[in-house]
């Protein structure tokens, strides 16, 4: 549209200001296409946006071929440039952004599915560790009963073993609780990070 405005400017002062704005905007577009071409090489591999990419880069080449210090366009050429930008370039930019958004959503969903699988595995392991801890606790109670029943020197030895088993059960329970707390903290931090990413 700036190209059209340049060709329909009412005086030379207005035309000069519009030419400067057009050249600045053109330079930004060409620079963006160059940067995308250098940094976004992965776009070349996405077949679904190949046509849109060709149009965007073709438009960038058209703009780059215009003179750097002046705008010698006829009204027809300026109108053609404006129509091309409006009917081809802008919709293709939108299409590329939407497609990349869809790819990001697919990747995010895959990441969440992998995270859910890992969480289920860890949860299963923690449940099993809790079960083992309870069994150790029962064994320590059983050992205490047997120590009391045996009495004497062997009972005292049995009691020492029972105390060690009870201590092991208590330690495993504490470790298990710390792991659960840490996982809950990590999950809360991950939820917060995802909410910031999507907003």
PDB file of C-alpha atoms in Angstrom:
ATOM      1  CA  UNK A   1       0.000   0.000   0.000  1.00  0.00           C
ATOM      2  CA  UNK A   2       2.945   2.326   0.590  1.00  0.00           C
ATOM      3  CA  UNK A   3       3.961   1.802  -3.043  1.00  0.00           C
ATOM      4  CA  UNK A   4       0.482   2.876  -4.153  1.00  0.00           C
ATOM      5  CA  UNK A   5       0.593   5.894  -1.843  1.00  0.00           C
ATOM      6  CA  UNK A   6       3.982   6.875  -3.292  1.00  0.00           C
ATOM      7  CA  UNK A   7       2.549   6.928  -6.821  1.00  0.00           C
ATOM      8  CA  UNK A   8      -0.486   8.974  -5.727  1.00  0.00           C
ATOM      9  CA  UNK A   9       1.274  11.461  -3.433  1.00  0.00           C
ATOM     10  CA  UNK A  10      -0.106  14.987  -3.765  1.00  0.00           C
ATOM     11  CA  UNK A  11       3.269  16.745  -3.641  1.00  0.00           C
ATOM     12  CA  UNK A  12       6.989  16.050  -3.593  1.00  0.00           C
ATOM     13  CA  UNK A  13       7.309  16.421   0.204  1.00  0.00           C
ATOM     14  CA  UNK A  14       4.610  13.806   0.812  1.00  0.00           C
ATOM     15  CA  UNK A  15       6.117  11.587  -1.858  1.00  0.00           C
ATOM     16  CA  UNK A  16       9.606  11.824  -0.302  1.00  0.00           C
ATOM     17  CA  UNK A  17       8.265  10.858   3.142  1.00  0.00           C
ATOM     18  CA  UNK A  18       6.313   7.925   1.668  1.00  0.00           C
ATOM     19  CA  UNK A  19       9.322   6.788  -0.366  1.00  0.00           C
ATOM     20  CA  UNK A  20      11.433   6.776   2.806  1.00  0.00           C
ATOM     21  CA  UNK A  21       8.790   4.768   4.655  1.00  0.00           C
ATOM     22  CA  UNK A  22       8.402   2.355   1.725  1.00  0.00           C
ATOM     23  CA  UNK A  23      12.155   1.783   1.480  1.00  0.00           C
ATOM     24  CA  UNK A  24      12.402   1.225   5.257  1.00  0.00           C
ATOM     25  CA  UNK A  25       9.523  -1.264   5.237  1.00  0.00           C
ATOM     26  CA  UNK A  26      10.947  -3.020   2.198  1.00  0.00           C
ATOM     27  CA  UNK A  27      14.362  -3.304   3.865  1.00  0.00           C
ATOM     28  CA  UNK A  28      12.749  -4.827   6.975  1.00  0.00           C
ATOM     29  CA  UNK A  29      10.870  -7.427   4.882  1.00  0.00           C
ATOM     30  CA  UNK A  30      13.975  -8.372   2.894  1.00  0.00           C
ATOM     31  CA  UNK A  31      16.032  -8.604   6.110  1.00  0.00           C
ATOM     32  CA  UNK A  32      13.339 -10.777   7.739  1.00  0.00           C
ATOM     33  CA  UNK A  33      13.297 -13.129   4.736  1.00  0.00           C
ATOM     34  CA  UNK A  34      17.103 -13.340   4.840  1.00  0.00           C
ATOM     35  CA  UNK A  35      17.050 -14.085   8.562  1.00  0.00           C
ATOM     36  CA  UNK A  36      14.310 -16.689   8.164  1.00  0.00           C
ATOM     37  CA  UNK A  37      16.288 -18.286   5.359  1.00  0.00           C
ATOM     38  CA  UNK A  38      19.387 -18.482   7.575  1.00  0.00           C
ATOM     39  CA  UNK A  39      17.832 -19.375  10.925  1.00  0.00           C
ATOM     40  CA  UNK A  40      14.767 -21.263   9.768  1.00  0.00           C
ATOM     41  CA  UNK A  41      16.284 -23.832   7.451  1.00  0.00           C
ATOM     42  CA  UNK A  42      13.912 -26.346   9.044  1.00  0.00           C
ATOM     43  CA  UNK A  43      11.055 -24.624   7.167  1.00  0.00           C
ATOM     44  CA  UNK A  44      12.451 -26.079   3.940  1.00  0.00           C
ATOM     45  CA  UNK A  45      11.651 -29.564   5.203  1.00  0.00           C
ATOM     46  CA  UNK A  46       7.972 -28.829   5.881  1.00  0.00           C
ATOM     47  CA  UNK A  47       6.224 -29.838   2.664  1.00  0.00           C
ATOM     48  CA  UNK A  48       2.849 -28.442   3.729  1.00  0.00           C
ATOM     49  CA  UNK A  49       4.140 -24.864   3.550  1.00  0.00           C
ATOM     50  CA  UNK A  50       6.460 -25.174   0.528  1.00  0.00           C
ATOM     51  CA  UNK A  51       4.143 -23.171  -1.767  1.00  0.00           C
ATOM     52  CA  UNK A  52       3.667 -20.394   0.790  1.00  0.00           C
ATOM     53  CA  UNK A  53       7.388 -20.247   1.439  1.00  0.00           C
ATOM     54  CA  UNK A  54       8.121 -19.880  -2.289  1.00  0.00           C
ATOM     55  CA  UNK A  55       5.637 -16.995  -2.515  1.00  0.00           C
ATOM     56  CA  UNK A  56       7.093 -15.186   0.496  1.00  0.00           C
ATOM     57  CA  UNK A  57      10.664 -15.509  -0.716  1.00  0.00           C
ATOM     58  CA  UNK A  58       9.651 -14.621  -4.275  1.00  0.00           C
ATOM     59  CA  UNK A  59       8.024 -11.449  -2.984  1.00  0.00           C
ATOM     60  CA  UNK A  60      11.183 -10.716  -1.015  1.00  0.00           C
ATOM     61  CA  UNK A  61      13.276 -11.082  -4.180  1.00  0.00           C
ATOM     62  CA  UNK A  62      10.905  -8.738  -6.034  1.00  0.00           C
ATOM     63  CA  UNK A  63      11.315  -6.138  -3.306  1.00  0.00           C
ATOM     64  CA  UNK A  64      15.089  -6.615  -3.153  1.00  0.00           C
ATOM     65  CA  UNK A  65      15.368  -5.956  -6.902  1.00  0.00           C
ATOM     66  CA  UNK A  66      13.785  -2.506  -6.562  1.00  0.00           C
ATOM     67  CA  UNK A  67      16.238   0.421  -6.485  1.00  0.00           C
ATOM     68  CA  UNK A  68      17.593   1.294  -3.033  1.00  0.00           C
ATOM     69  CA  UNK A  69      17.479   5.052  -3.332  1.00  0.00           C
ATOM     70  CA  UNK A  70      14.215   5.730  -5.138  1.00  0.00           C
ATOM     71  CA  UNK A  71      10.867   4.197  -6.043  1.00  0.00           C
ATOM     72  CA  UNK A  72      10.235   4.346  -9.782  1.00  0.00           C
ATOM     73  CA  UNK A  73       6.955   2.477  -9.931  1.00  0.00           C
ATOM     74  CA  UNK A  74       3.990   3.246 -12.100  1.00  0.00           C
ATOM     75  CA  UNK A  75       0.586   3.213 -10.488  1.00  0.00           C
ATOM     76  CA  UNK A  76      -0.131  -0.120 -12.187  1.00  0.00           C
ATOM     77  CA  UNK A  77       3.102  -1.645 -10.840  1.00  0.00           C
ATOM     78  CA  UNK A  78       2.435  -0.293  -7.363  1.00  0.00           C
ATOM     79  CA  UNK A  79      -1.136  -1.608  -7.432  1.00  0.00           C
ATOM     80  CA  UNK A  80       0.118  -5.013  -8.585  1.00  0.00           C
ATOM     81  CA  UNK A  81       2.648  -5.054  -5.747  1.00  0.00           C
ATOM     82  CA  UNK A  82      -0.045  -4.097  -3.225  1.00  0.00           C
ATOM     83  CA  UNK A  83      -2.480  -6.734  -4.561  1.00  0.00           C
ATOM     84  CA  UNK A  84       0.234  -9.379  -4.408  1.00  0.00           C
ATOM     85  CA  UNK A  85       1.029  -8.457  -0.802  1.00  0.00           C
ATOM     86  CA  UNK A  86      -2.635  -8.458   0.193  1.00  0.00           C
ATOM     87  CA  UNK A  87      -3.871 -11.525  -1.692  1.00  0.00           C
ATOM     88  CA  UNK A  88      -0.797 -13.777  -1.634  1.00  0.00           C
ATOM     89  CA  UNK A  89       1.847 -12.748   0.897  1.00  0.00           C
ATOM     90  CA  UNK A  90      -0.302 -11.866   3.905  1.00  0.00           C
ATOM     91  CA  UNK A  91      -2.550 -14.987   3.672  1.00  0.00           C
ATOM     92  CA  UNK A  92       0.545 -17.160   3.210  1.00  0.00           C
ATOM     93  CA  UNK A  93       2.208 -15.641   6.288  1.00  0.00           C
ATOM     94  CA  UNK A  94      -0.964 -16.452   8.235  1.00  0.00           C
ATOM     95  CA  UNK A  95      -1.013 -19.999   6.796  1.00  0.00           C
ATOM     96  CA  UNK A  96       2.611 -20.606   7.790  1.00  0.00           C
ATOM     97  CA  UNK A  97       2.025 -19.285  11.309  1.00  0.00           C
ATOM     98  CA  UNK A  98      -1.064 -21.475  11.703  1.00  0.00           C
ATOM     99  CA  UNK A  99       0.747 -24.561  10.423  1.00  0.00           C
ATOM    100  CA  UNK A 100       3.718 -23.959  12.740  1.00  0.00           C
ATOM    101  CA  UNK A 101       1.241 -23.508  15.602  1.00  0.00           C
ATOM    102  CA  UNK A 102      -0.351 -26.865  14.747  1.00  0.00           C
ATOM    103  CA  UNK A 103       3.082 -28.516  14.661  1.00  0.00           C
ATOM    104  CA  UNK A 104       3.889 -26.993  18.045  1.00  0.00           C
ATOM    105  CA  UNK A 105       0.588 -28.291  19.447  1.00  0.00           C
ATOM    106  CA  UNK A 106       1.337 -31.797  18.125  1.00  0.00           C
ATOM    107  CA  UNK A 107       4.823 -31.643  19.639  1.00  0.00           C
ATOM    108  CA  UNK A 108       3.416 -30.363  22.934  1.00  0.00           C
ATOM    109  CA  UNK A 109       0.815 -33.128  23.024  1.00  0.00           C
ATOM    110  CA  UNK A 110       3.496 -35.743  22.305  1.00  0.00           C
ATOM    111  CA  UNK A 111       5.674 -34.259  25.070  1.00  0.00           C
ATOM    112  CA  UNK A 112       2.740 -34.312  27.499  1.00  0.00           C
ATOM    113  CA  UNK A 113       1.956 -37.929  26.571  1.00  0.00           C
ATOM    114  CA  UNK A 114       5.596 -38.931  27.192  1.00  0.00           C
ATOM    115  CA  UNK A 115       5.573 -37.042  30.486  1.00  0.00           C
ATOM    116  CA  UNK A 116       2.332 -38.781  31.511  1.00  0.00           C
ATOM    117  CA  UNK A 117       3.865 -42.187  30.712  1.00  0.00           C
ATOM    118  CA  UNK A 118       6.937 -41.369  32.797  1.00  0.00           C
ATOM    119  CA  UNK A 119       4.778 -40.047  35.632  1.00  0.00           C
ATOM    120  CA  UNK A 120       2.698 -43.245  35.603  1.00  0.00           C
ATOM    121  CA  UNK A 121       5.877 -45.350  35.678  1.00  0.00           C
ATOM    122  CA  UNK A 122       7.345 -43.356  38.570  1.00  0.00           C
ATOM    123  CA  UNK A 123       4.003 -43.429  40.389  1.00  0.00           C
ATOM    124  CA  UNK A 124       3.909 -47.212  40.001  1.00  0.00           C
ATOM    125  CA  UNK A 125       7.445 -47.473  41.347  1.00  0.00           C
ATOM    126  CA  UNK A 126       6.594 -45.275  44.326  1.00  0.00           C
ATOM    127  CA  UNK A 127       3.507 -47.366  45.055  1.00  0.00           C
ATOM    128  CA  UNK A 128       5.616 -50.511  44.933  1.00  0.00           C
ATOM    129  CA  UNK A 129       8.251 -48.938  47.179  1.00  0.00           C
ATOM    130  CA  UNK A 130       5.506 -47.996  49.635  1.00  0.00           C
ATOM    131  CA  UNK A 131       4.257 -51.580  49.631  1.00  0.00           C
ATOM    132  CA  UNK A 132       7.786 -52.863  50.259  1.00  0.00           C
ATOM    133  CA  UNK A 133       8.210 -50.326  53.099  1.00  0.00           C
ATOM    134  CA  UNK A 134       4.991 -51.560  54.728  1.00  0.00           C
ATOM    135  CA  UNK A 135       6.189 -55.160  54.405  1.00  0.00           C
ATOM    136  CA  UNK A 136       9.486 -54.221  56.071  1.00  0.00           C
ATOM    137  CA  UNK A 137       7.492 -52.599  58.890  1.00  0.00           C
ATOM    138  CA  UNK A 138       5.460 -55.793  59.338  1.00  0.00           C
ATOM    139  CA  UNK A 139       8.642 -57.851  59.361  1.00  0.00           C
ATOM    140  CA  UNK A 140      10.092 -55.622  62.100  1.00  0.00           C
ATOM    141  CA  UNK A 141       6.918 -56.074  64.202  1.00  0.00           C
ATOM    142  CA  UNK A 142       7.094 -59.833  63.649  1.00  0.00           C
ATOM    143  CA  UNK A 143      10.785 -59.804  64.621  1.00  0.00           C
ATOM    144  CA  UNK A 144       9.963 -57.916  67.850  1.00  0.00           C
ATOM    145  CA  UNK A 145       7.286 -60.471  68.732  1.00  0.00           C
ATOM    146  CA  UNK A 146       9.698 -63.323  68.056  1.00  0.00           C
ATOM    147  CA  UNK A 147      12.401 -61.585  70.147  1.00  0.00           C
ATOM    148  CA  UNK A 148      10.016 -61.280  73.103  1.00  0.00           C
ATOM    149  CA  UNK A 149       8.964 -64.898  72.711  1.00  0.00           C
ATOM    150  CA  UNK A 150      12.566 -66.182  72.515  1.00  0.00           C
ATOM    151  CA  UNK A 151      13.806 -64.232  75.539  1.00  0.00           C
ATOM    152  CA  UNK A 152      17.344 -64.389  76.864  1.00  0.00           C
ATOM    153  CA  UNK A 153      20.462 -63.734  74.784  1.00  0.00           C
ATOM    154  CA  UNK A 154      18.912 -64.881  71.477  1.00  0.00           C
ATOM    155  CA  UNK A 155      15.875 -62.680  72.158  1.00  0.00           C
ATOM    156  CA  UNK A 156      18.130 -59.639  72.669  1.00  0.00           C
ATOM    157  CA  UNK A 157      19.914 -60.409  69.365  1.00  0.00           C
ATOM    158  CA  UNK A 158      16.567 -60.780  67.670  1.00  0.00           C
ATOM    159  CA  UNK A 159      15.459 -57.450  69.215  1.00  0.00           C
ATOM    160  CA  UNK A 160      18.553 -55.669  67.789  1.00  0.00           C
ATOM    161  CA  UNK A 161      17.691 -57.034  64.337  1.00  0.00           C
ATOM    162  CA  UNK A 162      14.056 -55.976  64.792  1.00  0.00           C
ATOM    163  CA  UNK A 163      15.164 -52.419  65.695  1.00  0.00           C
ATOM    164  CA  UNK A 164      17.408 -52.255  62.617  1.00  0.00           C
ATOM    165  CA  UNK A 165      14.579 -53.467  60.379  1.00  0.00           C
ATOM    166  CA  UNK A 166      12.199 -50.944  61.992  1.00  0.00           C
ATOM    167  CA  UNK A 167      14.761 -48.159  61.387  1.00  0.00           C
ATOM    168  CA  UNK A 168      15.100 -49.279  57.761  1.00  0.00           C
ATOM    169  CA  UNK A 169      11.307 -49.190  57.356  1.00  0.00           C
ATOM    170  CA  UNK A 170      11.172 -45.666  58.837  1.00  0.00           C
ATOM    171  CA  UNK A 171      14.010 -44.445  56.576  1.00  0.00           C
ATOM    172  CA  UNK A 172      12.421 -45.923  53.463  1.00  0.00           C
ATOM    173  CA  UNK A 173       9.129 -44.249  54.393  1.00  0.00           C
ATOM    174  CA  UNK A 174      10.875 -40.874  54.818  1.00  0.00           C
ATOM    175  CA  UNK A 175      12.722 -41.229  51.496  1.00  0.00           C
ATOM    176  CA  UNK A 176       9.469 -42.178  49.790  1.00  0.00           C
ATOM    177  CA  UNK A 177       7.714 -39.109  51.248  1.00  0.00           C
ATOM    178  CA  UNK A 178      10.567 -36.824  50.145  1.00  0.00           C
ATOM    179  CA  UNK A 179      10.365 -38.259  46.632  1.00  0.00           C
ATOM    180  CA  UNK A 180       6.596 -37.695  46.513  1.00  0.00           C
ATOM    181  CA  UNK A 181       7.023 -34.117  47.746  1.00  0.00           C
ATOM    182  CA  UNK A 182       9.740 -33.425  45.164  1.00  0.00           C
ATOM    183  CA  UNK A 183       7.618 -34.863  42.365  1.00  0.00           C
ATOM    184  CA  UNK A 184       4.662 -32.718  43.438  1.00  0.00           C
ATOM    185  CA  UNK A 185       6.906 -29.615  43.428  1.00  0.00           C
ATOM    186  CA  UNK A 186       8.311 -30.481  39.983  1.00  0.00           C
ATOM    187  CA  UNK A 187       4.821 -31.096  38.624  1.00  0.00           C
ATOM    188  CA  UNK A 188       3.590 -27.743  39.979  1.00  0.00           C
ATOM    189  CA  UNK A 189       6.612 -25.942  38.479  1.00  0.00           C
ATOM    190  CA  UNK A 190       6.063 -27.686  35.134  1.00  0.00           C
ATOM    191  CA  UNK A 191       2.372 -26.682  35.141  1.00  0.00           C
ATOM    192  CA  UNK A 192       3.344 -23.077  35.861  1.00  0.00           C
ATOM    193  CA  UNK A 193       5.963 -23.120  33.078  1.00  0.00           C
ATOM    194  CA  UNK A 194       3.414 -24.520  30.580  1.00  0.00           C
ATOM    195  CA  UNK A 195       0.785 -21.967  31.581  1.00  0.00           C
ATOM    196  CA  UNK A 196       3.283 -19.145  30.975  1.00  0.00           C
ATOM    197  CA  UNK A 197       4.262 -20.675  27.612  1.00  0.00           C
ATOM    198  CA  UNK A 198       0.675 -20.868  26.332  1.00  0.00           C
ATOM    199  CA  UNK A 199      -0.434 -17.416  27.556  1.00  0.00           C
TER     200      UNK A 199
END
